[in-house]
Short mmCIF file of C-alpha atoms and ligand atoms in Angstrom, two decimals:
data_model
loop_
_atom_site.label_atom_id
_atom_site.label_comp_id
_atom_site.label_asym_id
_atom_site.label_seq_id
_atom_site.Cartn_x
_atom_site.Cartn_y
_atom_site.Cartn_z
CA MET A 1 25.47 0.21 -2.06
CA ILE A 2 23.69 -0.03 1.29
CA GLU A 3 26.17 2.43 2.88
CA GLU A 4 25.56 4.87 0.09
CA ALA A 5 21.79 4.47 0.50
CA ALA A 6 22.05 5.04 4.26
CA LYS A 7 24.03 8.25 3.70
CA LEU A 8 21.55 9.56 1.15
CA ILE A 9 18.64 8.84 3.49
CA ALA A 10 20.28 10.27 6.61
CA HIS A 11 21.13 13.50 4.81
CA SER A 12 17.96 13.82 2.75
CA ARG A 13 15.86 16.95 2.95
CA PHE A 14 12.44 15.48 2.11
CA LEU A 15 12.30 11.69 1.99
CA ILE A 16 9.14 9.85 0.98
CA ALA A 17 8.40 6.15 0.57
CA PHE A 18 6.29 4.58 -2.14
CA THR A 19 5.21 1.04 -1.30
CA GLY A 20 3.38 -1.87 -2.89
CA ALA A 21 2.25 -5.39 -2.12
CA GLY A 22 5.86 -6.67 -1.83
CA ILE A 23 6.46 -4.80 1.44
CA SER A 24 3.77 -6.95 3.04
CA ALA A 25 4.95 -10.25 1.54
CA GLU A 26 7.05 -11.05 4.62
CA SER A 27 3.93 -10.48 6.73
CA GLY A 28 2.37 -13.38 4.86
CA ILE A 29 0.14 -11.37 2.54
CA PRO A 30 0.52 -12.56 -1.05
CA THR A 31 1.34 -10.08 -3.83
CA PHE A 32 -0.67 -9.88 -7.04
CA ARG A 33 1.99 -10.78 -9.54
CA GLY A 34 4.72 -13.38 -9.36
CA HIS A 35 5.00 -16.63 -7.45
CA GLY A 36 2.37 -17.22 -4.83
CA GLY A 37 0.58 -14.18 -6.23
CA LEU A 38 -2.97 -13.70 -5.13
CA TRP A 39 -4.35 -13.80 -8.61
CA GLU A 40 -3.28 -17.38 -9.18
CA ASN A 41 -6.29 -18.57 -7.19
CA TYR A 42 -8.78 -15.94 -8.32
CA ARG A 43 -9.55 -14.39 -11.65
CA VAL A 44 -9.20 -10.63 -11.31
CA GLU A 45 -12.17 -9.91 -13.51
CA GLU A 46 -14.34 -12.07 -11.24
CA VAL A 47 -13.52 -10.33 -7.98
CA ALA A 48 -11.92 -6.92 -8.38
CA THR A 49 -13.91 -4.91 -10.87
CA PRO A 50 -17.17 -2.90 -10.59
CA GLU A 51 -18.71 -5.22 -13.21
CA ALA A 52 -17.88 -8.26 -11.07
CA PHE A 53 -19.57 -6.65 -8.09
CA ARG A 54 -22.70 -5.86 -10.09
CA ARG A 55 -22.80 -9.40 -11.49
CA ASN A 56 -22.05 -11.32 -8.32
CA PRO A 57 -21.75 -9.26 -5.11
CA SER A 58 -21.73 -12.39 -2.93
CA LEU A 59 -18.65 -13.80 -4.63
CA VAL A 60 -16.85 -10.46 -4.35
CA TRP A 61 -17.81 -10.07 -0.68
CA ASP A 62 -16.64 -13.65 0.05
CA PHE A 63 -13.30 -12.79 -1.51
CA TYR A 64 -12.96 -9.53 0.44
CA LYS A 65 -14.04 -11.05 3.76
CA MET A 66 -11.38 -13.70 3.21
CA ARG A 67 -8.84 -10.96 2.57
CA ILE A 68 -9.92 -8.97 5.65
CA ARG A 69 -9.49 -12.07 7.84
CA LYS A 70 -6.01 -12.70 6.41
CA MET A 71 -4.89 -9.09 6.76
CA LYS A 72 -6.31 -8.86 10.27
CA ASP A 73 -4.11 -11.75 11.38
CA ALA A 74 -1.01 -10.40 9.65
CA LYS A 75 1.54 -8.35 11.57
CA PRO A 76 3.67 -5.44 10.37
CA ASN A 77 7.18 -6.64 9.49
CA LYS A 78 10.59 -5.04 9.86
CA ALA A 79 10.12 -2.94 6.74
CA HIS A 80 6.88 -1.35 7.98
CA LEU A 81 8.47 -0.82 11.40
CA ALA A 82 11.63 0.74 9.93
CA LEU A 83 9.54 3.26 7.97
CA ALA A 84 7.60 4.16 11.11
CA GLU A 85 10.86 4.71 12.95
CA LEU A 86 12.31 6.85 10.15
CA GLU A 87 9.22 9.05 10.43
CA LYS A 88 9.72 9.39 14.20
CA MET A 89 13.36 10.31 13.60
CA GLY A 90 12.04 13.18 11.46
CA ILE A 91 13.64 11.85 8.28
CA LEU A 92 10.71 10.28 6.45
CA LYS A 93 7.95 12.74 5.63
CA ALA A 94 5.25 10.43 4.26
CA VAL A 95 4.42 6.92 3.11
CA ILE A 96 2.43 6.65 -0.10
CA THR A 97 1.07 3.14 -0.40
CA GLN A 98 -0.86 1.10 -2.93
CA ASN A 99 -1.61 -1.42 -0.20
CA ILE A 100 -4.97 -1.72 1.45
CA ASP A 101 -3.78 -3.87 4.38
CA ASP A 102 -3.39 -1.07 6.98
CA LEU A 103 0.02 -2.44 8.05
CA HIS A 104 1.82 0.91 7.76
CA ARG A 105 -0.54 2.51 10.27
CA ARG A 106 -0.41 -0.53 12.52
CA ALA A 107 3.39 -0.27 12.49
CA GLY A 108 3.08 3.30 13.75
CA SER A 109 3.43 5.39 10.60
CA GLU A 110 1.25 8.49 10.89
CA ASN A 111 1.45 10.28 7.59
CA VAL A 112 0.13 7.50 5.33
CA ILE A 113 -1.51 8.17 1.99
CA GLU A 114 -3.57 5.25 0.77
CA LEU A 115 -4.01 5.37 -2.97
CA HIS A 116 -6.11 2.24 -3.29
CA GLY A 117 -8.29 2.45 -0.20
CA ASN A 118 -8.32 0.38 2.96
CA ILE A 119 -9.60 -3.12 3.59
CA TYR A 120 -11.40 -2.11 6.82
CA ARG A 121 -13.45 0.61 5.17
CA VAL A 122 -16.81 0.11 3.46
CA LYS A 123 -18.94 2.55 1.52
CA CYS A 124 -22.51 2.66 0.27
CA THR A 125 -23.21 1.99 -3.41
CA SER A 126 -26.00 4.64 -3.39
CA CYS A 127 -25.49 7.33 -0.75
CA ASP A 128 -22.44 8.99 0.83
CA TYR A 129 -22.28 6.58 3.81
CA ARG A 130 -18.78 5.42 4.74
CA GLU A 131 -17.59 3.42 7.70
CA ASN A 132 -14.28 2.18 9.08
CA LEU A 133 -15.24 -1.17 10.61
CA LYS A 134 -12.22 -1.24 12.89
CA GLU A 135 -13.00 2.18 14.31
CA SER A 136 -16.73 1.51 14.69
CA GLY A 137 -15.98 -1.78 16.46
CA ARG A 138 -18.26 -3.66 14.08
CA LEU A 139 -15.62 -5.72 12.30
CA ASP A 140 -16.24 -9.14 13.87
CA GLU A 141 -19.99 -8.82 13.62
CA PHE A 142 -19.59 -7.75 9.98
CA LEU A 143 -17.38 -10.73 9.12
CA ASP A 144 -19.79 -13.20 10.75
CA GLU A 145 -22.88 -11.80 9.02
CA GLY A 146 -24.10 -14.24 6.38
CA GLU A 147 -26.22 -11.80 4.40
CA LEU A 148 -24.91 -9.18 1.99
CA PRO A 149 -24.09 -6.02 3.99
CA GLY A 150 -26.65 -3.20 3.84
CA CYS A 151 -26.19 0.54 4.36
CA PRO A 152 -27.39 1.66 7.84
CA LYS A 153 -28.50 4.96 6.31
CA CYS A 154 -30.39 3.98 3.12
CA GLY A 155 -30.45 0.17 3.00
CA SER A 156 -28.55 -0.15 -0.29
CA LEU A 157 -25.67 -2.56 -0.73
CA LEU A 158 -22.35 -1.71 0.93
CA ARG A 159 -19.11 -2.34 -0.96
CA PRO A 160 -15.43 -2.44 0.05
CA ASP A 161 -13.88 1.06 -0.01
CA VAL A 162 -11.01 -0.03 -2.22
CA VAL A 163 -10.12 0.92 -5.77
CA TRP A 164 -11.05 -1.75 -8.29
CA PHE A 165 -9.56 -2.22 -11.74
CA GLY A 166 -10.94 0.38 -14.09
CA GLU A 167 -11.89 2.78 -11.28
CA PRO A 168 -10.36 6.19 -10.69
CA LEU A 169 -8.16 6.74 -7.63
CA PRO A 170 -9.42 8.94 -4.78
CA GLU A 171 -8.68 12.45 -6.03
CA GLN A 172 -7.53 13.96 -2.76
CA ALA A 173 -5.09 11.13 -1.98
CA LEU A 174 -3.66 11.28 -5.49
CA ASP A 175 -3.21 15.08 -5.38
CA GLU A 176 -1.49 14.81 -2.02
CA ALA A 177 0.77 12.03 -3.32
CA PHE A 178 1.75 14.00 -6.43
CA ASN A 179 2.50 17.08 -4.33
CA LEU A 180 4.71 15.05 -2.00
CA ALA A 181 6.49 13.50 -4.98
CA ARG A 182 7.22 16.96 -6.41
CA ARG A 183 8.75 18.08 -3.10
CA ALA A 184 10.79 14.94 -2.47
CA ASP A 185 14.55 14.92 -2.99
CA LEU A 186 14.61 11.18 -2.29
CA CYS A 187 12.10 8.36 -2.67
CA LEU A 188 12.30 4.81 -1.35
CA VAL A 189 10.40 2.55 -3.72
CA ILE A 190 9.67 -0.70 -1.90
CA GLY A 191 7.93 -3.85 -3.10
CA THR A 192 6.04 -2.52 -6.07
CA SER A 193 6.17 -3.79 -9.63
CA ALA A 194 5.41 -0.18 -10.68
CA GLN A 195 3.03 -1.39 -13.34
CA VAL A 196 -0.22 0.00 -11.98
CA PHE A 197 -0.95 3.56 -13.09
CA PRO A 198 -1.45 6.33 -12.10
CA ALA A 199 0.27 5.22 -8.86
CA ALA A 200 3.46 4.32 -10.75
CA TYR A 201 3.80 7.96 -11.86
CA ILE A 202 4.89 8.87 -8.33
CA PRO A 203 8.54 7.76 -8.54
CA MET A 204 8.68 9.10 -12.09
CA LEU A 205 7.55 12.50 -10.82
CA VAL A 206 10.23 12.47 -8.12
CA LYS A 207 12.81 11.82 -10.80
CA ASP A 208 11.39 14.49 -13.15
CA GLU A 209 11.78 17.08 -10.41
CA GLY A 210 15.42 16.18 -9.83
CA GLY A 211 14.94 13.81 -6.88
CA ARG A 212 16.60 10.45 -6.48
CA ILE A 213 15.23 6.94 -6.19
CA ILE A 214 16.32 3.99 -4.09
CA GLU A 215 14.60 0.78 -5.12
CA ILE A 216 14.18 -2.17 -2.76
CA ASN A 217 12.88 -5.28 -4.49
CA PRO A 218 14.11 -8.81 -5.21
CA ASP A 219 13.29 -8.33 -8.92
CA ASN A 220 13.43 -5.81 -11.72
CA THR A 221 10.42 -3.52 -11.99
CA GLY A 222 8.94 -0.83 -14.20
CA ILE A 223 11.09 1.83 -12.52
CA THR A 224 14.36 -0.05 -12.07
CA HIS A 225 15.82 1.84 -15.03
CA LEU A 226 15.21 5.11 -13.17
CA ALA A 227 16.66 4.01 -9.85
CA ASP A 228 19.87 5.65 -8.57
CA ILE A 229 20.47 2.85 -6.08
CA ILE A 230 19.07 -0.65 -6.38
CA LEU A 231 18.99 -2.86 -3.30
CA ARG A 232 18.06 -6.37 -4.34
CA GLY A 233 16.35 -8.47 -1.68
CA LYS A 234 13.43 -8.72 0.68
CA ALA A 235 12.02 -5.51 2.09
CA GLY A 236 12.16 -6.57 5.76
CA GLU A 237 15.76 -7.74 5.66
CA ILE A 238 17.03 -4.80 3.64
CA MET A 239 15.16 -2.13 5.60
CA ASP A 240 16.38 -3.59 8.88
CA GLY A 241 20.01 -3.44 7.76
CA LEU A 242 19.49 -0.01 6.28
CA LEU A 243 17.92 1.39 9.45
CA LYS A 244 20.92 0.30 11.54
CA LYS A 245 23.27 2.08 9.15
CA ILE A 246 21.06 5.19 9.09
CA ARG A 247 21.04 5.39 12.91
CA HIS A 248 24.82 5.18 12.84
CA GLU A 249 25.04 7.85 10.13
CA VAL A 250 22.74 10.22 12.05
CA ARG A 251 24.81 9.84 15.23
CA ARG A 252 28.04 10.80 13.46
P1 NAD B 1 2.53 -6.31 -7.43
O1 NAD B 1 1.96 -7.59 -6.96
O2 NAD B 1 2.30 -5.87 -8.80
O3 NAD B 1 4.13 -6.38 -7.22
C1 NAD B 1 4.71 -6.86 -6.08
C2 NAD B 1 6.19 -6.51 -6.09
O4 NAD B 1 6.76 -6.88 -4.85
C3 NAD B 1 7.00 -7.22 -7.17
O5 NAD B 1 7.82 -6.30 -7.84
C4 NAD B 1 7.85 -8.24 -6.39
O6 NAD B 1 9.11 -8.46 -6.97
C5 NAD B 1 7.98 -7.52 -5.08
N1 NAD B 1 8.24 -8.36 -3.91
C6 NAD B 1 7.86 -9.63 -3.66
N2 NAD B 1 8.28 -10.02 -2.45
C7 NAD B 1 8.95 -8.98 -1.92
C8 NAD B 1 9.63 -8.76 -0.67
N3 NAD B 1 9.70 -9.70 0.28
N4 NAD B 1 10.21 -7.56 -0.47
C9 NAD B 1 10.16 -6.59 -1.42
N5 NAD B 1 9.54 -6.74 -2.59
C10 NAD B 1 8.94 -7.92 -2.83
O7 NAD B 1 2.05 -5.24 -6.40
P2 NAD B 1 1.88 -3.66 -6.52
O8 NAD B 1 3.00 -3.09 -7.29
O9 NAD B 1 1.58 -3.19 -5.17
O10 NAD B 1 0.60 -3.36 -7.43
C11 NAD B 1 -0.53 -4.12 -7.59
C12 NAD B 1 -1.76 -3.85 -6.73
O11 NAD B 1 -1.75 -4.80 -5.71
C13 NAD B 1 -1.94 -2.58 -5.98
O12 NAD B 1 -2.98 -1.92 -6.56
C14 NAD B 1 -2.35 -2.99 -4.53
O13 NAD B 1 -3.55 -2.32 -4.18
C15 NAD B 1 -2.61 -4.41 -4.64
N6 NAD B 1 -2.33 -5.36 -3.55
C16 NAD B 1 -2.23 -4.97 -2.24
C17 NAD B 1 -1.91 -5.90 -1.26
C18 NAD B 1 -1.81 -5.44 0.16
O14 NAD B 1 -2.53 -4.54 0.58
N7 NAD B 1 -0.90 -6.02 0.96
C19 NAD B 1 -1.68 -7.22 -1.61
C20 NAD B 1 -1.80 -7.60 -2.95
C21 NAD B 1 -2.11 -6.64 -3.90
ZN1 ZN B 2 -26.55 4.31 1.74
#
């Protein structure tokens, strides 16, 4: 199976990757569903919806600051690094991720499409102000601030620039992702339960257009029935083994 996957990847014309929370599990960031899932300690409707933020912004900001701290300390794992290397080799054309943890970029991937936002970005609830706290160098100061964060431009409340339940996805990112999916002849689907739409349409679109799917996940998911190759196991371990075989295949 893994040999076959390596061959397909090495000889692909337009490979993309579609990733979810599971690719970051080995970096110590809990997934949403399943054992050790993030939602076991928090009720989704209390922290990740626009209504929750209107009702209790302090609770939501406490939750997100906790997540920022965790994600800041996490390191990219072998799966993130393997994808970055496949891009450098010219094989992987883009990573489409549902993750907000920034680990793909930190691993060195350049063409990353973030469908659900990014944990380091904030945006104003009233005006068009947006800020990447890592780029502005304000992250530590922001995390230490006890008060609710205010917009430097208009004074209104700032919110995390992530997609909450019930909110639409950023249009440009979604368009780009769908276009990539239409062009792809092969898609690596890694660590996603493929239950959150519209993101989960991406592998379906690849398949509709005649492309193939390689799934990497320890469990069955919403797209397992569409997968051409299923590699059962942890993303880091599998991608590491796969990368070695791909290097070998490319050298032949
Ligand atoms: P999910 O929690 O629904 O599914 C996680 C999937 O990962 C499951 O299929 C599980 O079997 C698999 N998995 C667990 N450990 C794995 C490992 N070591 N290697 C490979 N796969 C593994 O996550 P989802 O599909 O991404 O969708 C839910 C939402 O979760 C997304 O909207 C995303 O924004 C959000 N989320 C993001 C992060 C993050 O940024 N790291 C973390 C938690 C949730
Ligand atoms: Zn503002």
